[in-house]
Amino acid sequence: MQHDPIVLDLAGTDIQGESARIRERGLVTPVALPGGVPAWSVTDFAVLKSLLADSRVSKDPRRHWAAYINGEITEAWPLLPWVAVDNMFTAYGPEHRRLRKLVSPAFTHRRTTALKPRIEEITRELLDGLAATPAGESVDLRERYAYPVPIRVISEMLGVPRHLGPAMHKCVDGFFDGSFTAEQAQANYVEMYGLVSELVTFRREHPGEDITSVLISTRAEEDGSQLGEKELVDTLMLVINAGHETTVNLLDQAITALLTHPEQRAEVLSGAVPWADVVEETLRYQSPVAHLPLRYAADDIDGEGFHIPKGDAILASYAGASRDPKIHGATTNAFDPHRDTRDQHVAFGHGAHHCLGAPLARLEAAIALPALFERFPNLRFAVDPADLAPIGSFISNGHAKLPVYLD
């Protein structure tokens, strides 16, 4: 049976409900992106993992997206900054391997684990600030904790000088804002590109041990090549956005899940349930990135029960696939860190484009979450959790605010 495409709610009002409606239509479902641009949403876990690892699935619109090649996607399209960048995010095949090899040295296990003391220090500073809240006053934990932990970590990792920080953070927020018009999205992209270019200039003049300095100096062993200037700036933009938003939403959703599930919270605080299990179940239960634009069929793709024509766009619907009832059973919509399948999710992608920063996000959560609940054991919401508003994006899966009483 043919269906009209499901028009995605760009404000992300009910991401999980919408994901369930998409799943009901089939393994691969036609949806409408901003401006009515068509794509295939994949909410089936097995099919999505298969496609993410399929060499016939590309992330390069210049080579493989018919609508982009034909000029149908213009600067007026609000999601253009997601597809027009020149970095690992949009690279395909050998070009992607070249870029990933140049970027990987900045995300080694040694570099990530070495950040542990600094992450602990940042969380202590933020918790001390929260502890100064006058009795009876509520605080917004997203603004005061879930947001500043990862943005401070990634900013320090990148070597962002203090004078560039505030403006850059504002641009990061705009990148995920589903309410932006095409003009606003383009202006935000141009401003952020300029700020990151300033960062590169600053680090060329003041090199350090930061990621920006590493990327500036890294050369490929095979031919001595380096990242081109646009590749460098676009790669840093990718690192800033991906290294921040995913972790903000992971902390946001984990806090929300524990505050709304008192039995699981008690088990976690007693030590009966490891924090690592809470992190994995949160990634499954509320994928920090709900839908990730975009991939493209480099050839006709036929699977059992679906056909994706060559040149069509594919939307990786992580939130829907990570709640696939064929994997997690009848309780798929319940938060349960006990479940054996909690690590069966695609919150960080899969295949060649699996997120390089996944270990860092897990490390930040493993430090920030227990520190918060140990410092404020009586933490509770200051509003009815049912009234928590979404962030306003079909891509980013978090809340606009997390108002709580600390004690």
Coordinates of C-alpha atoms in Angstrom, one line a residue:
M1 CA 0.0 0.0 0.0
Q2 CA 1.3 3.4 -0.9
H3 CA 1.1 6.2 1.6
D4 CA 1.7 9.9 1.4
P5 CA 5.0 10.9 3.1
I6 CA 4.8 11.6 6.8
V7 CA 5.6 15.3 7.3
L8 CA 8.1 15.5 10.1
D9 CA 7.3 17.8 13.0
L10 CA 10.3 20.1 12.8
A11 CA 9.7 21.2 16.4
G12 CA 10.1 17.6 17.7
T13 CA 7.0 17.9 19.8
D14 CA 6.6 14.2 20.2
I15 CA 9.7 12.5 18.8
Q16 CA 9.0 9.0 20.1
G17 CA 5.3 9.1 19.2
E18 CA 6.2 10.2 15.7
S19 CA 8.9 7.6 15.4
A20 CA 6.3 4.9 16.3
R21 CA 4.0 6.2 13.6
I22 CA 6.8 6.1 11.1
R23 CA 7.7 2.5 12.1
E24 CA 4.1 1.4 11.7
R25 CA 4.3 2.3 8.0
G26 CA 7.1 -0.2 7.4
L27 CA 10.8 -0.8 7.6
V28 CA 11.6 2.1 5.4
T29 CA 9.1 4.9 5.2
P30 CA 8.8 8.0 3.0
V31 CA 8.9 11.3 5.0
A32 CA 8.9 14.9 4.2
L33 CA 11.8 17.1 5.4
P34 CA 11.7 20.9 5.6
G35 CA 10.4 22.4 2.4
G36 CA 8.8 19.1 1.5
V37 CA 12.1 17.5 0.5
P38 CA 11.5 13.7 0.4
A39 CA 13.6 11.2 2.2
W40 CA 13.4 7.6 3.4
S41 CA 13.2 7.2 7.2
V42 CA 14.6 4.0 8.6
T43 CA 13.4 3.0 12.0
D44 CA 14.0 -0.7 11.8
F45 CA 17.1 -1.5 13.9
A46 CA 18.5 -4.3 11.7
V47 CA 17.8 -2.6 8.5
L48 CA 19.4 0.7 9.7
K49 CA 22.5 -1.0 10.9
S50 CA 22.8 -2.8 7.6
L51 CA 22.4 0.4 5.6
L52 CA 24.8 2.3 7.8
A53 CA 27.5 -0.3 6.9
D54 CA 26.5 -0.6 3.3
S55 CA 29.0 0.7 0.7
R56 CA 26.0 1.7 -1.5
V57 CA 25.0 4.3 1.1
S58 CA 26.8 7.5 0.8
K59 CA 27.0 10.8 2.8
D60 CA 28.2 12.9 -0.2
P61 CA 25.4 14.8 -1.7
R62 CA 27.6 16.2 -4.5
R63 CA 28.0 12.7 -5.9
H64 CA 25.0 10.8 -4.9
W65 CA 21.9 12.9 -4.0
A66 CA 19.9 13.5 -7.2
A67 CA 18.0 16.5 -5.8
Y68 CA 21.2 18.2 -4.8
I69 CA 22.9 17.4 -8.1
N70 CA 19.9 18.7 -10.1
G71 CA 19.9 22.0 -8.3
E72 CA 16.7 21.4 -6.4
I73 CA 18.5 21.9 -3.0
T74 CA 19.4 25.6 -2.8
E75 CA 20.7 28.0 -0.2
A76 CA 17.1 28.6 0.7
W77 CA 16.9 25.1 2.3
P78 CA 17.3 25.4 6.1
L79 CA 19.1 22.1 6.4
L80 CA 21.8 23.0 3.9
P81 CA 24.5 23.4 6.6
W82 CA 24.0 19.8 7.5
V83 CA 24.7 18.6 3.9
A84 CA 27.0 21.2 2.3
V85 CA 30.0 21.0 4.7
D86 CA 33.3 19.5 3.6
N87 CA 34.4 17.1 6.3
M88 CA 34.1 13.5 7.5
F89 CA 30.4 14.0 8.0
T90 CA 29.7 14.3 4.2
A91 CA 32.6 12.3 2.8
Y92 CA 32.3 8.9 1.1
G93 CA 34.6 5.9 0.4
P94 CA 38.4 6.6 0.1
E95 CA 37.8 10.3 0.9
H96 CA 36.1 9.5 4.1
R97 CA 38.9 7.1 5.1
R98 CA 41.5 9.8 4.3
L99 CA 39.8 12.4 6.5
R100 CA 39.0 10.0 9.4
K101 CA 42.6 8.9 9.5
L102 CA 43.7 12.5 9.7
V103 CA 41.2 13.3 12.5
S104 CA 41.5 10.1 14.5
P105 CA 44.8 11.1 16.3
A106 CA 42.8 13.8 18.1
F107 CA 40.5 11.2 19.6
T108 CA 42.8 8.5 20.8
H109 CA 42.0 6.5 24.0
R110 CA 44.9 8.1 25.7
R111 CA 43.7 11.6 24.9
T112 CA 40.2 10.8 26.1
T113 CA 41.1 9.1 29.4
A114 CA 43.6 11.9 30.2
L115 CA 40.6 14.2 30.4
K116 CA 39.0 12.4 33.4
P117 CA 40.6 14.7 36.1
R118 CA 39.6 17.8 34.2
I119 CA 36.0 16.6 33.7
E120 CA 35.8 15.8 37.4
E121 CA 37.1 19.3 38.2
I122 CA 34.6 21.0 35.9
T123 CA 31.7 19.0 37.5
R124 CA 32.8 20.0 41.0
E125 CA 32.9 23.7 40.0
L126 CA 29.4 23.5 38.5
L127 CA 28.0 21.6 41.5
D128 CA 29.5 24.1 43.9
G129 CA 27.8 26.8 42.0
L130 CA 24.5 25.0 42.1
A131 CA 24.9 24.4 45.9
A132 CA 24.9 28.2 46.4
T133 CA 21.3 28.3 45.2
P134 CA 19.1 29.9 47.9
A135 CA 16.8 27.4 49.7
G136 CA 13.4 27.0 47.9
E137 CA 14.6 28.3 44.6
S138 CA 14.5 26.1 41.5
V139 CA 17.3 25.9 39.0
D140 CA 17.4 24.8 35.3
L141 CA 19.7 21.8 35.3
R142 CA 20.0 21.8 31.5
E143 CA 21.3 25.4 31.5
R144 CA 23.4 25.1 34.7
Y145 CA 24.8 21.6 34.4
A146 CA 23.9 19.4 31.4
Y147 CA 24.9 22.2 29.0
P148 CA 28.1 23.6 30.6
V149 CA 29.8 20.3 31.3
P150 CA 30.2 19.2 27.6
I151 CA 30.6 22.7 26.2
R152 CA 33.4 23.4 28.6
V153 CA 35.1 20.1 27.9
I154 CA 34.9 20.3 24.1
S155 CA 35.9 24.0 24.2
E156 CA 39.0 23.2 26.2
M157 CA 39.8 20.2 24.1
L158 CA 39.7 22.4 21.0
G159 CA 41.7 25.2 22.6
V160 CA 38.9 27.8 22.1
P161 CA 40.2 31.1 23.5
R162 CA 38.0 32.8 26.0
H163 CA 37.1 35.7 23.7
L164 CA 35.5 33.3 21.1
G165 CA 33.6 31.0 23.5
P166 CA 30.3 32.8 24.1
A167 CA 29.6 33.6 20.4
M168 CA 30.6 30.1 19.4
H169 CA 28.3 28.5 22.0
K170 CA 25.4 30.6 20.7
C171 CA 26.1 29.4 17.2
V172 CA 26.1 25.7 18.3
D173 CA 22.7 26.2 19.8
G174 CA 21.4 27.7 16.6
F175 CA 22.7 24.8 14.5
F176 CA 20.1 22.5 16.1
D177 CA 17.2 25.0 16.3
G178 CA 14.4 23.6 14.2
S179 CA 12.6 27.0 14.2
F180 CA 15.3 28.7 12.2
T181 CA 14.3 30.0 8.8
A182 CA 16.7 29.3 5.9
E183 CA 18.1 32.9 6.2
Q184 CA 18.7 32.4 10.0
A185 CA 20.3 29.0 9.4
Q186 CA 22.6 30.3 6.7
A187 CA 23.5 33.4 8.8
N188 CA 24.3 31.2 11.8
Y189 CA 26.5 28.9 9.6
V190 CA 28.4 31.9 8.2
E191 CA 28.9 33.4 11.7
M192 CA 30.1 30.0 13.1
Y193 CA 32.4 29.4 10.1
G194 CA 34.0 32.8 10.7
L195 CA 34.5 32.1 14.4
V196 CA 36.1 28.7 13.8
S197 CA 38.3 30.3 11.2
E198 CA 39.4 32.7 13.9
L199 CA 40.1 29.7 16.2
V200 CA 42.4 28.2 13.5
T201 CA 44.2 31.5 13.1
F202 CA 44.7 31.8 16.8
R203 CA 46.0 28.3 17.2
R204 CA 48.4 28.6 14.3
E205 CA 49.9 31.6 16.2
H206 CA 49.6 29.9 19.6
P207 CA 49.9 26.2 19.1
G208 CA 49.2 23.8 22.1
E209 CA 48.2 20.3 22.9
D210 CA 44.6 20.9 21.9
I211 CA 42.7 19.2 19.1
T212 CA 42.8 22.3 16.8
S213 CA 46.6 22.4 17.0
V214 CA 46.8 18.6 16.4
L215 CA 44.6 18.8 13.3
I216 CA 46.6 21.8 11.9
S217 CA 49.8 19.8 12.2
T218 CA 48.8 16.2 11.4
R219 CA 50.0 14.8 8.1
A220 CA 49.0 11.5 6.5
E221 CA 51.8 8.9 6.7
E222 CA 51.3 7.8 3.1
D223 CA 51.7 11.1 1.2
G224 CA 52.3 13.8 3.8
S225 CA 48.9 15.5 3.0
Q226 CA 47.1 17.6 5.5
L227 CA 43.5 18.8 5.9
G228 CA 42.7 21.6 3.5
E229 CA 41.6 24.9 5.0
K230 CA 37.9 24.4 4.4
E231 CA 38.2 20.7 5.5
L232 CA 39.9 21.9 8.7
V233 CA 37.3 24.5 9.6
D234 CA 34.4 22.2 8.6
T235 CA 35.9 19.3 10.6
L236 CA 36.2 21.6 13.7
M237 CA 32.6 22.7 13.3
L238 CA 31.6 19.0 13.2
V239 CA 33.6 18.3 16.4
I240 CA 32.1 21.2 18.2
N241 CA 28.5 20.4 17.3
A242 CA 28.7 16.6 17.7
G243 CA 30.9 16.8 20.8
H244 CA 28.5 19.1 22.6
E245 CA 24.9 18.4 21.7
T246 CA 24.9 14.7 22.0
T247 CA 26.3 14.8 25.5
V248 CA 24.0 17.6 26.6
N249 CA 21.0 15.5 25.7
L250 CA 22.5 12.3 27.1
L251 CA 22.8 14.1 30.5
D252 CA 19.4 15.8 30.2
Q253 CA 17.6 12.5 29.3
A254 CA 19.4 10.4 32.0
I255 CA 18.5 13.0 34.7
T256 CA 14.9 13.0 33.5
A257 CA 14.7 9.2 33.4
L258 CA 16.0 8.8 36.9
L259 CA 13.8 11.6 38.4
T260 CA 10.7 10.0 36.8
H261 CA 11.6 6.4 37.8
P262 CA 12.2 6.4 41.6
E263 CA 12.7 2.6 41.9
Q264 CA 15.5 2.5 39.3
R265 CA 17.0 5.7 40.8
A266 CA 17.1 4.0 44.2
E267 CA 18.8 0.9 42.8
V268 CA 21.4 3.1 41.0
L269 CA 22.2 5.1 44.1
S270 CA 22.5 2.0 46.2
G271 CA 25.0 0.6 43.8
A272 CA 22.7 -2.3 42.7
V273 CA 22.7 -0.9 39.1
P274 CA 25.9 0.4 37.6
W275 CA 26.0 3.9 36.1
A276 CA 27.3 2.5 32.9
D277 CA 24.0 0.6 32.5
V278 CA 22.1 3.8 33.1
V279 CA 24.1 5.5 30.4
E280 CA 23.5 2.8 27.8
E281 CA 19.8 2.5 28.6
T282 CA 19.4 6.2 28.3
L283 CA 21.1 6.2 24.9
R284 CA 18.7 3.5 23.8
Y285 CA 15.6 4.9 25.5
Q286 CA 16.1 8.5 24.4
S287 CA 18.6 8.7 21.6
P288 CA 20.3 12.2 21.9
V289 CA 20.0 12.6 18.2
A290 CA 16.6 11.6 17.0
H291 CA 17.0 11.9 13.2
L292 CA 20.4 12.5 11.5
P293 CA 20.4 14.1 8.0
L294 CA 21.4 12.8 5.6
R295 CA 22.6 9.7 3.6
Y296 CA 22.0 8.9 0.0
A297 CA 21.6 5.7 -2.1
A298 CA 24.6 5.5 -4.4
D299 CA 22.8 2.6 -6.2
D300 CA 19.4 1.0 -6.1
I301 CA 19.0 -0.8 -2.7
D302 CA 16.6 -3.6 -2.4
G303 CA 15.9 -5.4 0.9
E304 CA 13.2 -7.6 2.2
G305 CA 10.1 -5.5 2.0
F306 CA 11.7 -2.2 0.8
H307 CA 13.2 -0.5 -2.2
I308 CA 15.3 2.7 -2.1
P309 CA 16.0 4.1 -5.6
K310 CA 19.5 5.3 -6.5
G311 CA 19.9 9.0 -5.8
D312 CA 17.3 9.2 -3.0
A313 CA 17.9 10.6 0.5
I314 CA 18.0 8.4 3.6
L315 CA 17.2 9.7 7.1
A316 CA 18.8 7.7 9.9
S317 CA 16.1 7.7 12.5
Y318 CA 18.2 6.7 15.6
A319 CA 15.4 7.3 18.1
G320 CA 13.0 5.0 16.4
A321 CA 15.5 2.3 15.6
S322 CA 16.8 2.2 19.1
R323 CA 13.3 1.4 20.4
D324 CA 12.6 -1.3 17.8
P325 CA 10.3 -3.7 19.6
K326 CA 11.7 -6.6 17.6
I327 CA 14.9 -6.1 19.6
H328 CA 13.6 -5.0 22.9
G329 CA 10.2 -6.6 23.1
A330 CA 7.0 -5.3 24.6
T331 CA 8.8 -3.1 27.1
T332 CA 10.7 -1.2 24.5
N333 CA 9.1 2.1 25.5
A334 CA 10.0 1.6 29.2
F335 CA 13.2 2.9 30.8
D336 CA 14.9 -0.2 32.3
P337 CA 18.6 -0.3 32.9
H338 CA 18.3 -4.0 33.8
R339 CA 17.4 -5.0 30.2
D340 CA 20.0 -7.3 28.5
T341 CA 19.5 -5.4 25.2
R342 CA 20.3 -1.9 26.6
D343 CA 23.4 -1.7 24.4
Q344 CA 21.5 -2.6 21.3
H345 CA 21.1 1.0 20.0
V346 CA 22.5 3.2 17.3
A347 CA 22.8 6.4 19.3
F348 CA 26.3 7.0 18.0
G349 CA 25.7 5.6 14.6
H350 CA 27.3 2.5 13.1
G351 CA 29.8 1.5 10.5
A352 CA 32.4 3.8 8.9
H353 CA 30.7 6.9 10.3
H354 CA 30.4 5.7 13.9
C355 CA 31.0 8.7 16.2
L356 CA 34.7 9.1 17.1
G357 CA 33.6 11.0 20.2
A358 CA 31.4 8.2 21.7
P359 CA 34.0 7.2 24.4
L360 CA 34.2 10.9 25.5
A361 CA 30.4 11.3 25.8
R362 CA 30.2 8.1 27.8
L363 CA 33.1 9.3 30.1
E364 CA 31.5 12.7 30.7
A365 CA 28.2 11.0 31.6
A366 CA 29.9 8.4 33.8
I367 CA 31.4 11.3 35.8
A368 CA 28.7 14.0 35.7
L369 CA 25.7 11.9 36.6
P370 CA 26.9 10.2 39.8
A371 CA 28.5 13.4 41.0
L372 CA 25.1 15.2 40.6
F373 CA 23.0 12.7 42.4
E374 CA 25.6 12.1 45.2
R375 CA 25.8 15.9 45.8
F376 CA 22.0 16.4 45.7
P377 CA 20.3 13.1 46.8
N378 CA 16.9 14.8 47.2
L379 CA 16.9 16.2 43.7
R380 CA 13.4 16.5 42.3
F381 CA 11.5 18.3 39.5
A382 CA 10.1 21.7 40.2
V383 CA 7.4 21.1 37.6
D384 CA 5.2 18.2 36.4
P385 CA 7.6 16.2 34.2
A386 CA 4.7 15.9 31.7
D387 CA 5.0 19.7 31.2
L388 CA 8.7 19.6 30.2
A389 CA 8.9 21.2 26.7
P390 CA 11.1 19.7 24.0
I391 CA 14.1 21.6 22.7
G392 CA 12.3 22.5 19.5
S393 CA 14.2 20.3 17.0
F394 CA 13.4 17.1 15.1
I395 CA 17.2 16.3 15.1
S396 CA 18.2 17.0 18.7
N397 CA 16.3 15.1 21.4
G398 CA 16.3 17.0 24.6
H399 CA 14.3 19.5 26.7
A400 CA 14.2 23.2 26.6
K401 CA 14.6 23.4 30.4
L402 CA 15.0 21.0 33.3
P403 CA 13.7 23.0 36.3
V404 CA 14.5 21.2 39.6
Y405 CA 14.7 21.7 43.3
L406 CA 18.1 20.6 44.6
D407 CA 17.1 19.8 48.1

